[in-house]
């Protein structure tokens, strides 16, 4: 409902060189707080480390005790295996407690949108996190935050500087 306000104030926030986090809440709530789904795409890879760091902060809250992080990455078929290796190396190098079984690279085939994939795969997630690009917000702000009709609460994250996990 507040997309226009977000877009109007976004430039001011970015001018101060802040990272931006926007919560899209729904009536579905946070469920049992067991599954936190992170979604990565080729367009927003710079947000990946911040998404992982924020997910660990959220899981540190007592209400999320016993919760787990699942990472989904959507890439074209030609890039999928290379990107999975890169992602697993990032997790290993950062000594993150994410099982390789909880990392899934999904190949984007044909003209199927990543939104339809997220709507299908994260319908039962208690919280979904994904990055967004400043350019996408400038091009069509409403499209960035809409089209996720089958899922619950989503946290959209934007940074201009990749965070280092070590």
Short mmCIF file of N, CA and C in Angstrom, two decimals:
data_model
loop_
_atom_site.label_atom_id
_atom_site.label_comp_id
_atom_site.label_asym_id
_atom_site.label_seq_id
_atom_site.Cartn_x
_atom_site.Cartn_y
_atom_site.Cartn_z
N UNK A 1 0.81 -1.21 0.00
CA UNK A 1 0.00 0.00 0.00
C UNK A 1 0.85 1.27 0.00
N UNK A 2 2.06 1.19 0.54
CA UNK A 2 2.90 2.37 0.70
C UNK A 2 4.04 2.45 -0.30
N UNK A 3 3.90 1.82 -1.43
CA UNK A 3 4.98 1.80 -2.41
C UNK A 3 5.37 3.20 -2.85
N UNK A 4 4.41 4.07 -3.06
CA UNK A 4 4.71 5.44 -3.49
C UNK A 4 5.56 6.16 -2.45
N UNK A 5 5.21 6.02 -1.17
CA UNK A 5 5.99 6.65 -0.10
C UNK A 5 7.41 6.10 -0.06
N UNK A 6 7.54 4.81 -0.26
CA UNK A 6 8.87 4.17 -0.25
C UNK A 6 9.72 4.76 -1.38
N UNK A 7 9.16 4.83 -2.55
CA UNK A 7 9.91 5.35 -3.71
C UNK A 7 10.25 6.82 -3.51
N UNK A 8 9.31 7.59 -2.99
CA UNK A 8 9.56 9.02 -2.77
C UNK A 8 10.70 9.27 -1.79
N UNK A 9 10.85 8.42 -0.80
CA UNK A 9 11.86 8.63 0.24
C UNK A 9 13.14 7.82 0.01
N UNK A 10 13.13 6.94 -0.96
CA UNK A 10 14.27 6.06 -1.20
C UNK A 10 15.53 6.84 -1.54
N UNK A 11 15.43 7.82 -2.39
CA UNK A 11 16.58 8.63 -2.79
C UNK A 11 17.25 9.30 -1.60
N UNK A 12 16.46 9.80 -0.68
CA UNK A 12 16.99 10.46 0.51
C UNK A 12 17.76 9.47 1.39
N UNK A 13 17.21 8.29 1.55
CA UNK A 13 17.86 7.26 2.37
C UNK A 13 19.17 6.82 1.72
N UNK A 14 19.15 6.60 0.40
CA UNK A 14 20.36 6.17 -0.30
C UNK A 14 21.41 7.28 -0.34
N UNK A 15 20.98 8.54 -0.36
CA UNK A 15 21.92 9.65 -0.35
C UNK A 15 22.74 9.66 0.94
N UNK A 16 22.15 9.15 2.01
CA UNK A 16 22.85 9.06 3.29
C UNK A 16 23.73 7.81 3.35
N UNK A 17 23.77 7.05 2.26
CA UNK A 17 24.60 5.85 2.13
C UNK A 17 24.19 4.74 3.10
N UNK A 18 22.90 4.61 3.34
CA UNK A 18 22.39 3.55 4.20
C UNK A 18 22.01 2.34 3.37
N UNK A 19 22.07 1.17 3.98
CA UNK A 19 21.45 -0.02 3.40
C UNK A 19 19.96 0.12 3.68
N UNK A 20 19.13 -0.50 2.82
CA UNK A 20 17.69 -0.36 2.96
C UNK A 20 17.06 -1.73 3.12
N UNK A 21 16.15 -1.83 4.09
CA UNK A 21 15.40 -3.05 4.33
C UNK A 21 13.93 -2.67 4.39
N UNK A 22 13.12 -3.33 3.57
CA UNK A 22 11.68 -3.03 3.50
C UNK A 22 10.90 -4.30 3.78
N UNK A 23 10.01 -4.24 4.75
CA UNK A 23 9.19 -5.38 5.11
C UNK A 23 7.84 -5.29 4.41
N UNK A 24 7.50 -6.33 3.67
CA UNK A 24 6.18 -6.47 3.06
C UNK A 24 5.42 -7.47 3.93
N UNK A 25 4.50 -6.96 4.72
CA UNK A 25 3.79 -7.85 5.64
C UNK A 25 2.44 -8.24 5.07
N UNK A 26 1.98 -9.42 5.50
CA UNK A 26 0.70 -9.94 5.04
C UNK A 26 -0.10 -10.43 6.24
N UNK A 27 -1.33 -10.80 6.00
CA UNK A 27 -2.17 -11.36 7.06
C UNK A 27 -1.69 -12.73 7.50
N UNK A 28 -0.87 -13.37 6.69
CA UNK A 28 -0.40 -14.72 6.99
C UNK A 28 0.47 -14.77 8.26
N UNK A 29 1.14 -13.68 8.58
CA UNK A 29 1.99 -13.65 9.75
C UNK A 29 3.29 -14.41 9.55
N UNK A 30 3.94 -14.78 10.66
CA UNK A 30 5.24 -15.45 10.61
C UNK A 30 5.16 -16.94 10.89
N UNK A 31 3.97 -17.49 10.97
CA UNK A 31 3.83 -18.93 11.14
C UNK A 31 4.51 -19.44 12.38
N UNK A 32 5.21 -20.56 12.24
CA UNK A 32 5.88 -21.20 13.37
C UNK A 32 7.32 -20.74 13.55
N UNK A 33 7.79 -19.85 12.68
CA UNK A 33 9.15 -19.32 12.72
C UNK A 33 10.19 -20.45 12.64
N UNK A 34 9.98 -21.34 11.68
CA UNK A 34 10.91 -22.45 11.48
C UNK A 34 11.72 -22.32 10.19
N UNK A 35 11.13 -21.75 9.14
CA UNK A 35 11.84 -21.68 7.86
C UNK A 35 11.98 -20.25 7.38
N UNK A 36 13.23 -19.88 7.16
CA UNK A 36 13.56 -18.59 6.61
C UNK A 36 14.15 -18.85 5.22
N UNK A 37 13.48 -18.40 4.19
CA UNK A 37 13.93 -18.64 2.81
C UNK A 37 14.64 -17.40 2.27
N UNK A 38 15.87 -17.60 1.81
CA UNK A 38 16.63 -16.54 1.14
C UNK A 38 16.62 -16.83 -0.34
N UNK A 39 16.29 -15.82 -1.12
CA UNK A 39 16.26 -15.97 -2.57
C UNK A 39 17.31 -15.07 -3.20
N UNK A 40 18.15 -15.66 -4.04
CA UNK A 40 19.19 -14.93 -4.75
C UNK A 40 18.94 -15.06 -6.25
N UNK A 41 19.15 -13.98 -6.96
CA UNK A 41 19.08 -14.02 -8.42
C UNK A 41 20.33 -13.35 -8.97
N UNK A 42 20.59 -13.55 -10.24
CA UNK A 42 21.77 -12.94 -10.87
C UNK A 42 21.74 -11.43 -10.77
N UNK A 43 20.56 -10.85 -10.80
CA UNK A 43 20.44 -9.40 -10.81
C UNK A 43 20.80 -8.76 -9.47
N UNK A 44 20.66 -9.49 -8.38
CA UNK A 44 20.87 -8.86 -7.08
C UNK A 44 21.92 -9.57 -6.22
N UNK A 45 22.94 -10.11 -6.87
CA UNK A 45 23.96 -10.87 -6.14
C UNK A 45 24.69 -10.03 -5.10
N UNK A 46 24.80 -8.72 -5.29
CA UNK A 46 25.51 -7.87 -4.33
C UNK A 46 24.83 -7.87 -2.97
N UNK A 47 23.54 -8.19 -2.94
CA UNK A 47 22.78 -8.22 -1.68
C UNK A 47 22.94 -9.54 -0.93
N UNK A 48 23.54 -10.55 -1.54
CA UNK A 48 23.58 -11.89 -0.97
C UNK A 48 24.19 -11.98 0.42
N UNK A 49 25.35 -11.37 0.62
CA UNK A 49 26.00 -11.46 1.93
C UNK A 49 25.17 -10.77 3.01
N UNK A 50 24.59 -9.62 2.69
CA UNK A 50 23.75 -8.93 3.67
C UNK A 50 22.52 -9.76 4.01
N UNK A 51 21.95 -10.43 3.01
CA UNK A 51 20.81 -11.31 3.28
C UNK A 51 21.19 -12.41 4.26
N UNK A 52 22.35 -13.02 4.05
CA UNK A 52 22.81 -14.09 4.94
C UNK A 52 23.06 -13.56 6.35
N UNK A 53 23.72 -12.41 6.45
CA UNK A 53 23.99 -11.83 7.77
C UNK A 53 22.70 -11.51 8.51
N UNK A 54 21.75 -10.90 7.82
CA UNK A 54 20.47 -10.57 8.46
C UNK A 54 19.70 -11.82 8.88
N UNK A 55 19.79 -12.86 8.07
CA UNK A 55 19.08 -14.09 8.44
C UNK A 55 19.63 -14.68 9.73
N UNK A 56 20.95 -14.58 9.94
CA UNK A 56 21.53 -15.06 11.19
C UNK A 56 21.11 -14.19 12.38
N UNK A 57 20.98 -12.91 12.17
CA UNK A 57 20.50 -12.03 13.24
C UNK A 57 19.07 -12.42 13.62
N UNK A 58 18.23 -12.64 12.62
CA UNK A 58 16.84 -13.02 12.88
C UNK A 58 16.78 -14.36 13.61
N UNK A 59 17.56 -15.34 13.16
CA UNK A 59 17.54 -16.66 13.81
C UNK A 59 18.10 -16.61 15.23
N UNK A 60 18.83 -15.56 15.56
CA UNK A 60 19.34 -15.40 16.92
C UNK A 60 18.27 -14.97 17.91
N UNK A 61 17.13 -14.53 17.41
CA UNK A 61 16.04 -14.13 18.30
C UNK A 61 15.41 -15.37 18.91
N UNK A 62 15.07 -15.32 20.21
CA UNK A 62 14.49 -16.50 20.88
C UNK A 62 13.24 -17.07 20.21
N UNK A 63 12.44 -16.24 19.58
CA UNK A 63 11.22 -16.74 18.93
C UNK A 63 11.53 -17.59 17.70
N UNK A 64 12.73 -17.46 17.16
CA UNK A 64 13.13 -18.23 15.98
C UNK A 64 14.00 -19.42 16.36
N UNK A 65 14.06 -19.76 17.65
CA UNK A 65 14.88 -20.88 18.10
C UNK A 65 14.46 -22.15 17.35
N UNK A 66 15.43 -22.86 16.82
CA UNK A 66 15.15 -24.08 16.07
C UNK A 66 14.83 -23.83 14.61
N UNK A 67 14.84 -22.57 14.20
CA UNK A 67 14.58 -22.25 12.80
C UNK A 67 15.78 -22.57 11.93
N UNK A 68 15.56 -22.64 10.63
CA UNK A 68 16.65 -22.92 9.71
C UNK A 68 16.58 -22.04 8.48
N UNK A 69 17.74 -21.81 7.92
CA UNK A 69 17.87 -21.00 6.71
C UNK A 69 17.92 -21.93 5.52
N UNK A 70 17.12 -21.61 4.52
CA UNK A 70 17.19 -22.30 3.23
C UNK A 70 17.50 -21.25 2.18
N UNK A 71 18.51 -21.55 1.38
CA UNK A 71 18.92 -20.61 0.34
C UNK A 71 18.52 -21.18 -1.02
N UNK A 72 17.82 -20.35 -1.77
CA UNK A 72 17.43 -20.70 -3.13
C UNK A 72 18.06 -19.67 -4.06
N UNK A 73 18.69 -20.13 -5.10
CA UNK A 73 19.31 -19.24 -6.07
C UNK A 73 18.77 -19.58 -7.45
N UNK A 74 18.32 -18.57 -8.16
CA UNK A 74 17.76 -18.77 -9.50
C UNK A 74 18.76 -18.24 -10.52
N UNK A 75 19.21 -19.15 -11.39
CA UNK A 75 20.18 -18.78 -12.42
C UNK A 75 19.82 -19.47 -13.73
N UNK A 76 20.27 -18.91 -14.84
CA UNK A 76 20.10 -19.60 -16.11
C UNK A 76 20.81 -20.94 -16.08
N UNK A 77 20.34 -21.87 -16.86
CA UNK A 77 20.86 -23.23 -16.85
C UNK A 77 22.37 -23.29 -17.03
N UNK A 78 22.92 -22.46 -17.89
CA UNK A 78 24.36 -22.48 -18.17
C UNK A 78 25.19 -22.05 -16.96
N UNK A 79 24.61 -21.27 -16.05
CA UNK A 79 25.33 -20.74 -14.90
C UNK A 79 25.10 -21.53 -13.62
N UNK A 80 24.10 -22.39 -13.58
CA UNK A 80 23.60 -22.98 -12.33
C UNK A 80 24.68 -23.68 -11.51
N UNK A 81 25.42 -24.62 -12.09
CA UNK A 81 26.39 -25.39 -11.30
C UNK A 81 27.54 -24.52 -10.82
N UNK A 82 27.99 -23.62 -11.67
CA UNK A 82 29.07 -22.71 -11.28
C UNK A 82 28.63 -21.85 -10.10
N UNK A 83 27.41 -21.35 -10.16
CA UNK A 83 26.91 -20.50 -9.09
C UNK A 83 26.70 -21.27 -7.79
N UNK A 84 26.29 -22.53 -7.89
CA UNK A 84 26.13 -23.34 -6.67
C UNK A 84 27.48 -23.55 -6.01
N UNK A 85 28.52 -23.84 -6.79
CA UNK A 85 29.86 -23.99 -6.23
C UNK A 85 30.31 -22.71 -5.55
N UNK A 86 30.06 -21.57 -6.17
CA UNK A 86 30.44 -20.28 -5.60
C UNK A 86 29.70 -20.04 -4.29
N UNK A 87 28.43 -20.35 -4.26
CA UNK A 87 27.61 -20.16 -3.06
C UNK A 87 28.06 -21.08 -1.92
N UNK A 88 28.34 -22.33 -2.23
CA UNK A 88 28.81 -23.26 -1.20
C UNK A 88 30.18 -22.85 -0.67
N UNK A 89 31.04 -22.30 -1.55
CA UNK A 89 32.34 -21.81 -1.10
C UNK A 89 32.16 -20.61 -0.17
N UNK A 90 31.27 -19.71 -0.48
CA UNK A 90 30.98 -18.56 0.37
C UNK A 90 30.53 -19.01 1.76
N UNK A 91 29.65 -19.99 1.79
CA UNK A 91 29.14 -20.52 3.06
C UNK A 91 30.27 -21.18 3.84
N UNK A 92 31.10 -21.96 3.16
CA UNK A 92 32.21 -22.64 3.80
C UNK A 92 33.27 -21.65 4.30
N UNK A 93 33.66 -20.69 3.45
CA UNK A 93 34.67 -19.70 3.82
C UNK A 93 34.22 -18.84 4.99
N UNK A 94 32.93 -18.55 5.03
CA UNK A 94 32.38 -17.74 6.11
C UNK A 94 32.05 -18.55 7.35
N UNK A 95 32.32 -19.86 7.29
CA UNK A 95 32.05 -20.78 8.41
C UNK A 95 30.60 -20.63 8.89
N UNK A 96 29.70 -20.60 7.94
CA UNK A 96 28.28 -20.44 8.25
C UNK A 96 27.64 -21.80 8.45
N UNK A 97 26.78 -21.88 9.42
CA UNK A 97 26.11 -23.15 9.76
C UNK A 97 24.90 -23.37 8.87
N UNK A 98 25.14 -23.45 7.58
CA UNK A 98 24.09 -23.75 6.63
C UNK A 98 24.48 -25.04 5.93
N UNK A 99 23.63 -26.04 6.05
CA UNK A 99 23.90 -27.32 5.43
C UNK A 99 23.84 -27.19 3.91
N UNK A 100 24.76 -27.84 3.20
CA UNK A 100 24.66 -27.84 1.73
C UNK A 100 23.31 -28.38 1.25
N UNK A 101 22.65 -29.20 2.07
CA UNK A 101 21.32 -29.70 1.72
C UNK A 101 20.27 -28.60 1.71
N UNK A 102 20.57 -27.48 2.38
CA UNK A 102 19.65 -26.35 2.43
C UNK A 102 19.97 -25.28 1.39
N UNK A 103 20.83 -25.62 0.45
CA UNK A 103 21.17 -24.71 -0.64
C UNK A 103 20.69 -25.36 -1.93
N UNK A 104 19.82 -24.66 -2.62
CA UNK A 104 19.28 -25.21 -3.87
C UNK A 104 19.38 -24.18 -4.98
N UNK A 105 20.02 -24.58 -6.06
CA UNK A 105 20.08 -23.73 -7.24
C UNK A 105 19.00 -24.19 -8.20
N UNK A 106 18.18 -23.26 -8.60
CA UNK A 106 17.06 -23.56 -9.48
C UNK A 106 17.36 -22.93 -10.84
N UNK A 107 17.23 -23.74 -11.87
CA UNK A 107 17.48 -23.22 -13.21
C UNK A 107 16.21 -22.55 -13.73
N UNK A 108 16.40 -21.37 -14.25
CA UNK A 108 15.29 -20.62 -14.81
C UNK A 108 15.16 -21.01 -16.28
N UNK A 109 14.11 -21.71 -16.58
CA UNK A 109 13.91 -22.22 -17.93
C UNK A 109 12.82 -21.43 -18.63
N UNK A 110 13.06 -21.18 -19.90
CA UNK A 110 12.06 -20.48 -20.71
C UNK A 110 11.78 -19.09 -20.20
N UNK A 111 10.52 -18.72 -20.28
CA UNK A 111 10.15 -17.37 -19.86
C UNK A 111 9.48 -17.35 -18.49
N UNK A 112 9.68 -18.40 -17.73
CA UNK A 112 9.10 -18.47 -16.38
C UNK A 112 9.76 -17.43 -15.48
N UNK A 113 8.97 -16.64 -14.81
CA UNK A 113 9.51 -15.57 -13.98
C UNK A 113 9.98 -16.11 -12.63
N UNK A 114 10.92 -15.38 -12.03
CA UNK A 114 11.39 -15.80 -10.72
C UNK A 114 10.29 -15.62 -9.68
N UNK A 115 9.37 -14.69 -9.90
CA UNK A 115 8.26 -14.51 -8.97
C UNK A 115 7.36 -15.74 -8.92
N UNK A 116 7.11 -16.35 -10.07
CA UNK A 116 6.28 -17.56 -10.07
C UNK A 116 6.99 -18.71 -9.36
N UNK A 117 8.31 -18.78 -9.49
CA UNK A 117 9.08 -19.81 -8.81
C UNK A 117 9.02 -19.60 -7.30
N UNK A 118 9.19 -18.35 -6.86
CA UNK A 118 9.13 -18.04 -5.42
C UNK A 118 7.74 -18.33 -4.87
N UNK A 119 6.71 -17.94 -5.60
CA UNK A 119 5.33 -18.19 -5.17
C UNK A 119 5.07 -19.69 -4.99
N UNK A 120 5.70 -20.49 -5.81
CA UNK A 120 5.51 -21.94 -5.75
C UNK A 120 6.34 -22.58 -4.63
N UNK A 121 7.61 -22.20 -4.53
CA UNK A 121 8.54 -22.88 -3.63
C UNK A 121 8.50 -22.38 -2.18
N UNK A 122 8.07 -21.14 -1.97
CA UNK A 122 8.12 -20.57 -0.62
C UNK A 122 6.75 -20.33 -0.01
N UNK A 123 5.75 -21.03 -0.51
CA UNK A 123 4.40 -20.83 -0.01
C UNK A 123 4.29 -21.12 1.49
N UNK A 124 5.09 -22.04 2.02
CA UNK A 124 5.03 -22.40 3.43
C UNK A 124 6.13 -21.75 4.27
N UNK A 125 6.95 -20.89 3.69
CA UNK A 125 8.03 -20.25 4.44
C UNK A 125 7.45 -19.29 5.47
N UNK A 126 8.12 -19.18 6.59
CA UNK A 126 7.67 -18.27 7.65
C UNK A 126 8.14 -16.84 7.40
N UNK A 127 9.25 -16.68 6.70
CA UNK A 127 9.73 -15.38 6.27
C UNK A 127 10.58 -15.60 5.02
N UNK A 128 10.40 -14.73 4.05
CA UNK A 128 11.17 -14.79 2.81
C UNK A 128 12.00 -13.52 2.74
N UNK A 129 13.26 -13.69 2.37
CA UNK A 129 14.15 -12.55 2.21
C UNK A 129 14.73 -12.57 0.81
N UNK A 130 14.77 -11.40 0.20
CA UNK A 130 15.39 -11.29 -1.11
C UNK A 130 15.89 -9.88 -1.33
N UNK A 131 16.85 -9.76 -2.21
CA UNK A 131 17.40 -8.45 -2.51
C UNK A 131 16.63 -7.76 -3.62
N UNK A 132 16.86 -6.47 -3.73
CA UNK A 132 16.32 -5.72 -4.86
C UNK A 132 17.36 -4.70 -5.28
N UNK A 133 17.29 -4.31 -6.53
CA UNK A 133 18.24 -3.37 -7.10
C UNK A 133 17.65 -1.97 -7.18
N UNK A 134 18.48 -0.97 -6.97
CA UNK A 134 18.04 0.42 -7.08
C UNK A 134 17.50 0.70 -8.47
N UNK A 135 18.16 0.15 -9.49
CA UNK A 135 17.73 0.38 -10.87
C UNK A 135 16.32 -0.15 -11.10
N UNK A 136 16.02 -1.31 -10.55
CA UNK A 136 14.68 -1.89 -10.72
C UNK A 136 13.64 -1.01 -10.04
N UNK A 137 13.98 -0.45 -8.90
CA UNK A 137 13.05 0.41 -8.19
C UNK A 137 12.76 1.67 -8.99
N UNK A 138 13.79 2.21 -9.63
CA UNK A 138 13.61 3.41 -10.45
C UNK A 138 12.78 3.13 -11.70
N UNK A 139 12.97 1.94 -12.29
CA UNK A 139 12.26 1.58 -13.52
C UNK A 139 10.78 1.33 -13.28
N UNK A 140 10.47 0.53 -12.28
CA UNK A 140 9.07 0.18 -12.02
C UNK A 140 8.94 -0.25 -10.56
N UNK A 141 8.81 0.72 -9.70
CA UNK A 141 8.83 0.48 -8.26
C UNK A 141 7.76 -0.51 -7.81
N UNK A 142 6.57 -0.37 -8.32
CA UNK A 142 5.48 -1.23 -7.87
C UNK A 142 5.76 -2.69 -8.21
N UNK A 143 6.38 -2.93 -9.33
CA UNK A 143 6.67 -4.30 -9.76
C UNK A 143 7.67 -5.01 -8.85
N UNK A 144 8.54 -4.24 -8.18
CA UNK A 144 9.56 -4.83 -7.31
C UNK A 144 8.91 -5.54 -6.12
N UNK A 145 7.87 -4.95 -5.56
CA UNK A 145 7.29 -5.46 -4.32
C UNK A 145 5.97 -6.21 -4.49
N UNK A 146 5.49 -6.31 -5.71
CA UNK A 146 4.20 -6.98 -5.93
C UNK A 146 4.39 -8.26 -6.74
N UNK A 147 3.34 -9.06 -6.81
CA UNK A 147 3.37 -10.29 -7.58
C UNK A 147 3.71 -11.51 -6.76
N UNK A 148 3.76 -11.35 -5.46
CA UNK A 148 4.05 -12.47 -4.55
C UNK A 148 2.78 -12.83 -3.78
N UNK A 149 1.77 -13.23 -4.51
CA UNK A 149 0.45 -13.42 -3.92
C UNK A 149 0.29 -14.68 -3.08
N UNK A 150 1.12 -15.69 -3.30
CA UNK A 150 0.95 -16.96 -2.59
C UNK A 150 1.79 -17.09 -1.33
N UNK A 151 2.63 -16.10 -1.05
CA UNK A 151 3.56 -16.21 0.07
C UNK A 151 3.21 -15.22 1.17
N UNK A 152 3.87 -15.39 2.30
CA UNK A 152 3.64 -14.52 3.45
C UNK A 152 4.57 -13.33 3.47
N UNK A 153 5.05 -13.01 4.65
CA UNK A 153 5.89 -11.83 4.86
C UNK A 153 7.21 -11.95 4.12
N UNK A 154 7.62 -10.81 3.56
CA UNK A 154 8.88 -10.77 2.80
C UNK A 154 9.69 -9.57 3.26
N UNK A 155 11.00 -9.79 3.35
CA UNK A 155 11.93 -8.73 3.69
C UNK A 155 12.79 -8.46 2.46
N UNK A 156 12.68 -7.25 1.90
CA UNK A 156 13.45 -6.87 0.73
C UNK A 156 14.66 -6.08 1.20
N UNK A 157 15.84 -6.41 0.66
CA UNK A 157 17.10 -5.85 1.15
C UNK A 157 17.87 -5.24 -0.02
N UNK A 158 18.47 -4.06 0.24
CA UNK A 158 19.29 -3.42 -0.78
C UNK A 158 20.54 -2.82 -0.15
N UNK A 159 21.67 -3.09 -0.77
CA UNK A 159 22.93 -2.47 -0.37
C UNK A 159 23.71 -2.13 -1.63
N UNK A 160 24.54 -1.12 -1.53
CA UNK A 160 25.40 -0.78 -2.66
C UNK A 160 26.77 -1.40 -2.54
N UNK A 161 27.10 -1.84 -1.32
CA UNK A 161 28.41 -2.41 -1.07
C UNK A 161 28.24 -3.83 -0.52
N UNK A 162 28.85 -4.79 -1.20
CA UNK A 162 28.77 -6.17 -0.74
C UNK A 162 29.43 -6.28 0.63
N UNK A 163 28.80 -6.97 1.54
CA UNK A 163 29.33 -7.19 2.89
C UNK A 163 30.27 -8.40 2.85
N UNK A 164 31.29 -8.34 3.67
CA UNK A 164 32.27 -9.42 3.72
C UNK A 164 31.91 -10.35 4.87
N UNK A 165 31.81 -11.63 4.57
CA UNK A 165 31.58 -12.64 5.59
C UNK A 165 32.88 -13.39 5.80
N UNK A 166 33.43 -13.28 6.99
CA UNK A 166 34.68 -14.01 7.27
C UNK A 166 34.73 -14.47 8.70
#
